Amino acid sequence: MKPAPFKYARPDSVDEALALLQAGGDEAKVLAGGQSFVPLLNLRMASVESIVDLNRLDDLAYIKRDNDTLRIGAMTRHRQIEVSDEIRAAQPLLCRAAAEVGHLAIRNRGTIGGSLVHADPAAEWPLVAAVLDAQCVLRSQDNSRTIAAREFFLAPLMTAIEPNEILCEVRFPVAPVGAVWGFQELCRRPGDFAIVAIACQLTLDDGGTCSTASLAVGGAHSTPLHVAEVEPIISGSQGEAAVMTAAAEKAAAAVDPSGDVHGSADYRRRMVKVLTQRALKEAWAQKRKRALQ
Amino acid sequence: MAETQFAESQTIRVRVNGQEYEREVPVRRLLADFIRHDLGLTATHLGCEHGVCGACTIIMDGESVRSCLLFAVQADGAELQTLEGLADGDDMHPLQQAFWDNHALQCGFCTSGFLMSAVDLLDKHPRPSEEEIRHGLSGNLCRCTGYANIIKAVQAVAEQSQS
Amino acid sequence: MSREGTGKMLGAQVRRVEDPRVLLGKTQYVDDLVLPDMLAVAFVRSPYAHAKITKIDVQAALTKPGVACVLTGKDILETIKPLRVEFDTQKVPFHKSCNWHVLTPDKVRFVGDLVAAVVATDRYTAEDAAELVEVDYEPFEAVADMESALLADAPLVHEEWGDNVMERLEAQIGEVGKAFQEADCVVSERFVTGRHMASPLETRGCVAQFDVATEALTVWSSTQVPHTLRASLATLLDLAEHRIRVISPDVGGGFGLKAHPFPEEVVVTYLARALRKPVKWIEDRREHLSASLQAKHQIVTAEMALKSDGSVLGLKARFLSDAGGYSSYPWSSAFEPKHAAGTITGPYKIPAFSFETCTVATNKASIGVYRGVGIPIAALTMERLLDMGAQKLDLDPAEIRLRNMIRKEEHPYTTLMGAEIESGSHQASLQQALDILGYDDFRAEQQKARQNGRYLGVGIGSYVEGTAHNSAVFDSFGVKIGGYESATLRIDESGKVTVFVGTHSHGQGHHTVYAQLIADTLGVALEDVAVVQGDTQATPRGWGTWASRSAVTGGGAVTSAAQKLRDKLLRIAARLTEVPADDLELVQGAVQRKTGAVRLLSIPELAHRIIAQPTSLPPDEEPGLDVTVAYEPPPITHSNATHVAALEVDIETGQVQLLRYIVVEDCGTIINPIIVNGQIQGGVAQGIGSALYEQAVYDDAGQFLTGTLMDYLIPTAADVPQVEIGHIETPSPYTLHGIKGMGEGGAIAPPAAIANAVADALSPFGVRVNEVPLTPERVLSMLDRAQTNPGTE
């Protein structure tokens, strides 16, 4: 199928883009990498009056580290994140998540900002943004604000962004000393959206005792879900089987999944439990692996 | 600098397989349709038009992209490569030769997309493991071959370039 | 092993002749065709599963700039006949026919049913205008499930039938009652296969052009059956067939789907004629998934009676099949269960069998033929029952099969269904497949893995693949098509050969294999043979490519034609050289005396005399080197194979990971091993799709839920292992060179082998594995069921 007609503009600066967006009103939409948005247009499941294409905004494609914060421009492509040495050193979970996005040609083109604003609850970036407590920097023509990723996602394909705003930057905390992580995705085929995905980041002391923990669920709730309730269970533990089971049960109880052809709500809830245990195991295994090195 | 305006059609300039083209296109025209119908380069195929099958994969500014997920206007100023530009005249690119030698195609409809994806894959991973080839090409669907010979062909080229 | 250069091309591993133009991007698929002033069609399709059309308002669409025409069902009710599959009632007594209007005039019967055609300057505009066609529907309750369709109060898909039953058939062969009375053990199960789809990478599509001067139509279509399509177009549009030329150019895969004439092709051809302009329709993927043909959806309830030594005494089966909204031409949408019933005995000696087939209409896309037609579920049923029997009787799965298989010396073996299996290697293929796996080692590894909480399994799927059915077989099915194939062979003055053949290659490599056969017969080089196919104006009437028929029938036709011309060349050469014909042969482009291997004259020289100097010919010889042959194959030619799958099941997620996949197959004499292996690997990939991934899903109201390739899951390079292939060559005693067809086989046994392997992996839990695709969730629910009802198997 072919997209319905629209008008198109390709600004050269963020200011110009914001002006166009303002002029376009509610019926103007931002086009980032387009790897989720263009299929919807082609299938005529979405139609828009006008499109503001951000792909020439080189000033939105960057990876910078300011002390304990990684600042990633919204137009940074998945592939750039996947292979960035700077990110690998600062927050390797981002590289791992980037590698799971779609396929090579999708990663070459798709952007972190586009994925966050698209807000598919099963996608990698919303999940990772939730687990790491990322901050989203939004700009409109006359305002700039920062919103926590955990508050940014409102519903499937719906976020707190206003029609006249552009997501310009995502800020991730650099992994603290002793940080380990787990990332588990259950897909039917590589590159597919997850049926369920779990990401976690723990900080462990030298003896393997957890001091802080964060865990989030993708694909099993209307938004990526940061499950704060598991943190007191995991903190202070050494990853004993009973702790992981308890955490997994807590995560499974926290989600309210809906079903589709790839997995019913019940199946998803059950997989939250299985994958939570696996993600936590993966995290502690990282610690053991490092100890051996 | 002139202020950017919303437009319904635009004149674009692209370089495809080394040749310059300038065309006026409606802004909604997909890059794949532009390549196929405006430029007559029909080796690039459309299998799904929603970014899953990979048949329309081309190289844009050195990287593989789905040409069904781009509008032609977005390629303004870009350098594109399609299957037509892969061989040197009738002298096949090593990947084309390896596809022939290894019976890596049957109906041929997906072949163009596989070749262009493999070009990018080998560019990024000159010495891929079998696993890396399988994952690297998992965004391209083939309904005839069952993939085994495609993987062998890519392995053969990777091995050649190492020796 | 290459036999290239030895002059013997049969069996040689030669690279495909057709590949360079594909690799260099010089192919021409239907959508690559551009004609002056060509218009594009977009179809308006029903969003409802079952509804009455109360009103269609085309005004807004018609007035949109760029729109040439909007056609609705009422407009063409009198001018285009509906597709209708009818059988001779003596051959198929309980079949109800239905009209499949090319645009429905009154009622829609599935989501995607054709309501109107919008013609515009390009596809973008046509789609815009299609959205402006206002259709008012009065929705009816839909029937989306084949078992519900049989209920007395079910909504009727075709009111005139009085119920939803399209076809019913019952038969009993042998003493089934006695077999079950005398059984030491009876196993039974209900098996379900998903709605699978061929879904080739190239969707359907066609272009039609009307020549005002000659009043002739040319139709380019992505079809496997150009001649059949031409005949259907002529009938449905009431045109003289000779005024229609169908060209099937490069075709991006078919797998049976494109062996049917389609309503869309009829509409496009009609429009080209009505508008006096070329018209193109290229199906998009959503149309393809929702509104082309689906396949293989059945529920089989079966029971097997066995003796304590594992020998099968009898089998009972009921095949319930979901036809969808209409009936596909020419086999009908009721063919799937009949073919399952007819082939279920496979390689086994089954003394008694009773069955019922029942095909019902539902509010879903119609069913057509797709690689394997009925045999995959037949094999799933038979192979699962054998494993269940083996488990009950404490026999090894391999052992129970070896005990029941037709032995080599029992060929030709006539099955209960009356088919003669001419030759085969059933036990040997099974044995070889197990050897490749290292069966005993795998069992040891499996034991060890279980102790570590990992669940490995191995499963066997053996089958017989009936291929290249001849005309008499189709006649007995009541299907009005031919099983023969035709070829015209021409040698020109330069000694080069052109063959025009009625089969059609859409990936199978016919150019290469036909050239191999001709090269051997005429002593010419492979590159000196041109193959012309897919054009009704150029080729003799043939039947296209489907049902693994082309190597046997097309190969038979081209070989027979080459033999005729070889005989003529040698006869005339004998007169000219005064050497007896039986001492002459054609070798490396020349007539050669066998005695002493002396070259006497070149084929170009001889051809030139026969064509351009006819006065020098013996008076009883006709000038010219053209011959046309129709080759009728033996009734059915049977290949056989065993597949073995080794896999691991994750009992927490239900995910199945294939570890190894082995196929040992016997398709008689192999023409070209790389092509045979390619067909096996590709078939297995589709079979893995059926077994683990693919299903077209509808909800209870008949809404279609898998309209993109994100929903209908085709396996990728990361999901299909390298198939380990072994060959046995048991030639057919009846076909030319002993060739047997084999194109579908790869897709037949994966559901059986994989289901058996999953059951084997989960045998500690006693899981009933009876449904494909084995999605992770389904595997998990099978495990749940076993744990709540332990010991049910």
mmCIF file of C-alpha atoms in Angstrom, chain B:
data_model
loop_
_atom_site.group_PDB
_atom_site.id
_atom_site.type_symbol
_atom_site.label_atom_id
_atom_site.label_comp_id
_atom_site.label_asym_id
_atom_site.label_seq_id
_atom_site.Cartn_x
_atom_site.Cartn_y
_atom_site.Cartn_z
ATOM 1 C CA MET B 1 18.758 31.133 4.128
ATOM 2 C CA ALA B 2 15.265 30.712 2.774
ATOM 3 C CA GLU B 3 12.734 29.590 5.287
ATOM 4 C CA THR B 4 11.671 25.985 4.874
ATOM 5 C CA GLN B 5 8.039 25.555 3.836
ATOM 6 C CA PHE B 6 5.662 22.638 3.620
ATOM 7 C CA ALA B 7 5.470 21.367 0.071
ATOM 8 C CA GLU B 8 3.491 18.791 -1.891
ATOM 9 C CA SER B 9 6.237 18.095 -4.373
ATOM 10 C CA GLN B 10 9.934 18.789 -4.531
ATOM 11 C CA THR B 11 12.764 18.623 -6.984
ATOM 12 C CA ILE B 12 15.439 16.296 -5.770
ATOM 13 C CA ARG B 13 18.920 15.384 -6.877
ATOM 14 C CA VAL B 14 20.285 11.932 -6.242
ATOM 15 C CA ARG B 15 23.286 10.027 -7.422
ATOM 16 C CA VAL B 16 22.385 6.415 -8.146
ATOM 17 C CA ASN B 17 25.071 3.917 -9.092
ATOM 18 C CA GLY B 18 27.305 6.837 -9.973
ATOM 19 C CA GLN B 19 24.807 8.615 -12.181
ATOM 20 C CA GLU B 20 23.177 11.943 -11.306
ATOM 21 C CA TYR B 21 19.431 12.323 -11.553
ATOM 22 C CA GLU B 22 17.243 15.331 -10.993
ATOM 23 C CA ARG B 23 13.512 14.775 -10.771
ATOM 24 C CA GLU B 24 10.445 16.439 -9.374
ATOM 25 C CA VAL B 25 8.524 14.074 -7.130
ATOM 26 C CA PRO B 26 5.398 14.210 -4.996
ATOM 27 C CA VAL B 27 6.582 14.227 -1.402
ATOM 28 C CA ARG B 28 4.751 11.033 -0.532
ATOM 29 C CA ARG B 29 6.419 8.943 -3.223
ATOM 30 C CA LEU B 30 8.332 6.097 -1.610
ATOM 31 C CA LEU B 31 12.002 5.915 -2.456
ATOM 32 C CA ALA B 32 11.464 2.367 -3.713
ATOM 33 C CA ASP B 33 8.812 3.546 -6.175
ATOM 34 C CA PHE B 34 11.028 6.420 -7.231
ATOM 35 C CA ILE B 35 13.932 4.094 -7.972
ATOM 36 C CA ARG B 36 11.758 1.563 -9.732
ATOM 37 C CA HIS B 37 9.344 3.704 -11.672
ATOM 38 C CA ASP B 38 10.856 7.194 -11.983
ATOM 39 C CA LEU B 39 14.369 5.923 -12.669
ATOM 40 C CA GLY B 40 13.405 2.568 -14.192
ATOM 41 C CA LEU B 41 15.839 0.664 -11.972
ATOM 42 C CA THR B 42 13.620 -2.330 -11.364
ATOM 43 C CA ALA B 43 16.124 -4.695 -9.748
ATOM 44 C CA THR B 44 14.977 -3.321 -6.392
ATOM 45 C CA HIS B 45 11.778 -5.134 -5.466
ATOM 46 C CA LEU B 46 8.862 -4.488 -3.152
ATOM 47 C CA GLY B 47 7.678 -7.469 -1.150
ATOM 48 C CA CYS B 48 5.715 -5.946 1.712
ATOM 49 C CA GLU B 49 5.926 -2.136 1.769
ATOM 50 C CA HIS B 50 5.995 -2.209 5.549
ATOM 51 C CA GLY B 51 9.640 -2.763 6.226
ATOM 52 C CA VAL B 52 9.695 -6.448 7.093
ATOM 53 C CA CYS B 53 10.692 -8.500 4.050
ATOM 54 C CA GLY B 54 13.871 -6.654 3.079
ATOM 55 C CA ALA B 55 13.379 -7.107 -0.685
ATOM 56 C CA CYS B 56 13.713 -3.350 -1.246
ATOM 57 C CA THR B 57 17.032 -3.001 0.601
ATOM 58 C CA ILE B 58 19.484 -0.621 -1.068
ATOM 59 C CA ILE B 59 22.617 1.190 0.051
ATOM 60 C CA MET B 60 22.177 4.869 0.900
ATOM 61 C CA ASP B 61 25.269 6.881 1.764
ATOM 62 C CA GLY B 62 27.136 3.672 2.495
ATOM 63 C CA GLU B 63 24.566 1.921 4.650
ATOM 64 C CA SER B 64 21.773 -0.530 3.944
ATOM 65 C CA VAL B 65 18.273 0.897 4.250
ATOM 66 C CA ARG B 66 14.755 -0.215 3.399
ATOM 67 C CA SER B 67 13.742 1.878 0.420
ATOM 68 C CA CYS B 68 10.042 1.310 1.227
ATOM 69 C CA LEU B 69 10.476 3.157 4.530
ATOM 70 C CA LEU B 70 11.904 6.311 3.016
ATOM 71 C CA PHE B 71 10.306 8.962 0.914
ATOM 72 C CA ALA B 72 12.157 9.879 -2.232
ATOM 73 C CA VAL B 73 12.477 13.480 -1.018
ATOM 74 C CA GLN B 74 14.497 12.223 1.937
ATOM 75 C CA ALA B 75 17.152 10.946 -0.449
ATOM 76 C CA ASP B 76 17.740 14.423 -1.870
ATOM 77 C CA GLY B 77 21.486 14.860 -2.125
ATOM 78 C CA ALA B 78 22.196 11.221 -1.261
ATOM 79 C CA GLU B 79 24.377 8.656 -2.935
ATOM 80 C CA LEU B 80 22.452 5.444 -3.619
ATOM 81 C CA GLN B 81 23.524 2.043 -4.759
ATOM 82 C CA THR B 82 21.156 -0.576 -6.138
ATOM 83 C CA LEU B 83 21.768 -4.033 -7.525
ATOM 84 C CA GLU B 84 22.240 -2.521 -10.980
ATOM 85 C CA GLY B 85 25.353 -0.789 -9.670
ATOM 86 C CA LEU B 86 26.915 -3.767 -7.957
ATOM 87 C CA ALA B 87 28.609 -5.448 -10.903
ATOM 88 C CA ASP B 88 31.295 -3.852 -12.996
ATOM 89 C CA GLY B 89 29.479 -4.074 -16.297
ATOM 90 C CA ASP B 90 28.840 -7.780 -16.685
ATOM 91 C CA ASP B 91 31.702 -8.674 -14.344
ATOM 92 C CA MET B 92 29.972 -9.836 -11.254
ATOM 93 C CA HIS B 93 30.741 -8.549 -7.780
ATOM 94 C CA PRO B 94 32.201 -11.370 -5.628
ATOM 95 C CA LEU B 95 28.868 -11.704 -3.835
ATOM 96 C CA GLN B 96 26.995 -12.104 -7.111
ATOM 97 C CA GLN B 97 29.520 -14.690 -8.231
ATOM 98 C CA ALA B 98 29.237 -16.549 -4.935
ATOM 99 C CA PHE B 99 25.440 -16.510 -5.107
ATOM 100 C CA TRP B 100 25.705 -18.119 -8.545
ATOM 101 C CA ASP B 101 28.306 -20.674 -7.511
ATOM 102 C CA ASN B 102 26.369 -21.673 -4.402
ATOM 103 C CA HIS B 103 22.840 -21.788 -5.862
ATOM 104 C CA ALA B 104 21.835 -19.052 -3.440
ATOM 105 C CA LEU B 105 18.735 -18.017 -5.370
ATOM 106 C CA GLN B 106 15.672 -19.657 -6.818
ATOM 107 C CA CYS B 107 12.890 -17.311 -7.924
ATOM 108 C CA GLY B 108 15.215 -14.308 -7.598
ATOM 109 C CA PHE B 109 12.729 -11.869 -6.146
ATOM 110 C CA CYS B 110 14.488 -11.470 -2.789
ATOM 111 C CA THR B 111 17.985 -11.721 -4.263
ATOM 112 C CA SER B 112 18.573 -8.024 -4.826
ATOM 113 C CA GLY B 113 17.732 -7.201 -1.220
ATOM 114 C CA PHE B 114 19.912 -10.019 0.076
ATOM 115 C CA LEU B 115 22.875 -8.899 -1.994
ATOM 116 C CA MET B 116 22.616 -5.305 -0.823
ATOM 117 C CA SER B 117 22.203 -6.400 2.806
ATOM 118 C CA ALA B 118 25.200 -8.701 2.441
ATOM 119 C CA VAL B 119 27.282 -5.844 1.041
ATOM 120 C CA ASP B 120 26.571 -3.829 4.193
ATOM 121 C CA LEU B 121 27.024 -6.833 6.468
ATOM 122 C CA LEU B 122 30.482 -7.618 5.063
ATOM 123 C CA ASP B 123 31.352 -3.964 5.165
ATOM 124 C CA LYS B 124 30.604 -3.879 8.878
ATOM 125 C CA HIS B 125 31.786 -7.411 9.700
ATOM 126 C CA PRO B 126 34.455 -8.465 7.233
ATOM 127 C CA ARG B 127 34.943 -11.791 9.022
ATOM 128 C CA PRO B 128 31.487 -12.778 10.198
ATOM 129 C CA SER B 129 30.771 -16.039 11.979
ATOM 130 C CA GLU B 130 27.918 -18.156 10.641
ATOM 131 C CA GLU B 131 25.831 -16.868 13.526
ATOM 132 C CA GLU B 132 26.607 -13.263 12.613
ATOM 133 C CA ILE B 133 25.652 -13.910 8.988
ATOM 134 C CA ARG B 134 22.397 -15.542 10.016
ATOM 135 C CA HIS B 135 21.493 -12.660 12.314
ATOM 136 C CA GLY B 136 22.861 -10.053 9.925
ATOM 137 C CA LEU B 137 20.586 -11.328 7.159
ATOM 138 C CA SER B 138 17.584 -12.111 9.339
ATOM 139 C CA GLY B 139 15.893 -8.924 8.161
ATOM 140 C CA ASN B 140 15.573 -10.335 4.663
ATOM 141 C CA LEU B 141 12.968 -12.964 3.926
ATOM 142 C CA CYS B 142 13.436 -15.652 1.296
ATOM 143 C CA ARG B 143 10.616 -18.069 0.619
ATOM 144 C CA CYS B 144 12.469 -20.386 -1.794
ATOM 145 C CA THR B 145 15.959 -21.285 -0.670
ATOM 146 C CA GLY B 146 15.714 -21.930 3.053
ATOM 147 C CA TYR B 147 18.734 -19.597 3.362
ATOM 148 C CA ALA B 148 21.473 -22.243 3.665
ATOM 149 C CA ASN B 149 23.063 -21.489 0.309
ATOM 150 C CA ILE B 150 22.808 -17.732 0.838
ATOM 151 C CA ILE B 151 24.763 -18.139 4.056
ATOM 152 C CA LYS B 152 27.339 -20.318 2.286
ATOM 153 C CA ALA B 153 27.719 -17.714 -0.444
ATOM 154 C CA VAL B 154 28.372 -14.922 2.042
ATOM 155 C CA GLN B 155 30.816 -17.135 3.942
ATOM 156 C CA ALA B 156 32.630 -17.882 0.713
ATOM 157 C CA VAL B 157 33.126 -14.195 -0.026
ATOM 158 C CA ALA B 158 34.275 -13.478 3.525
ATOM 159 C CA GLU B 159 36.811 -16.295 3.273
ATOM 160 C CA GLN B 160 38.055 -15.116 -0.121
ATOM 161 C CA SER B 161 38.681 -11.625 1.139
ATOM 162 C CA GLN B 162 40.723 -12.953 4.047
ATOM 163 C CA SER B 163 43.030 -15.054 1.925
#
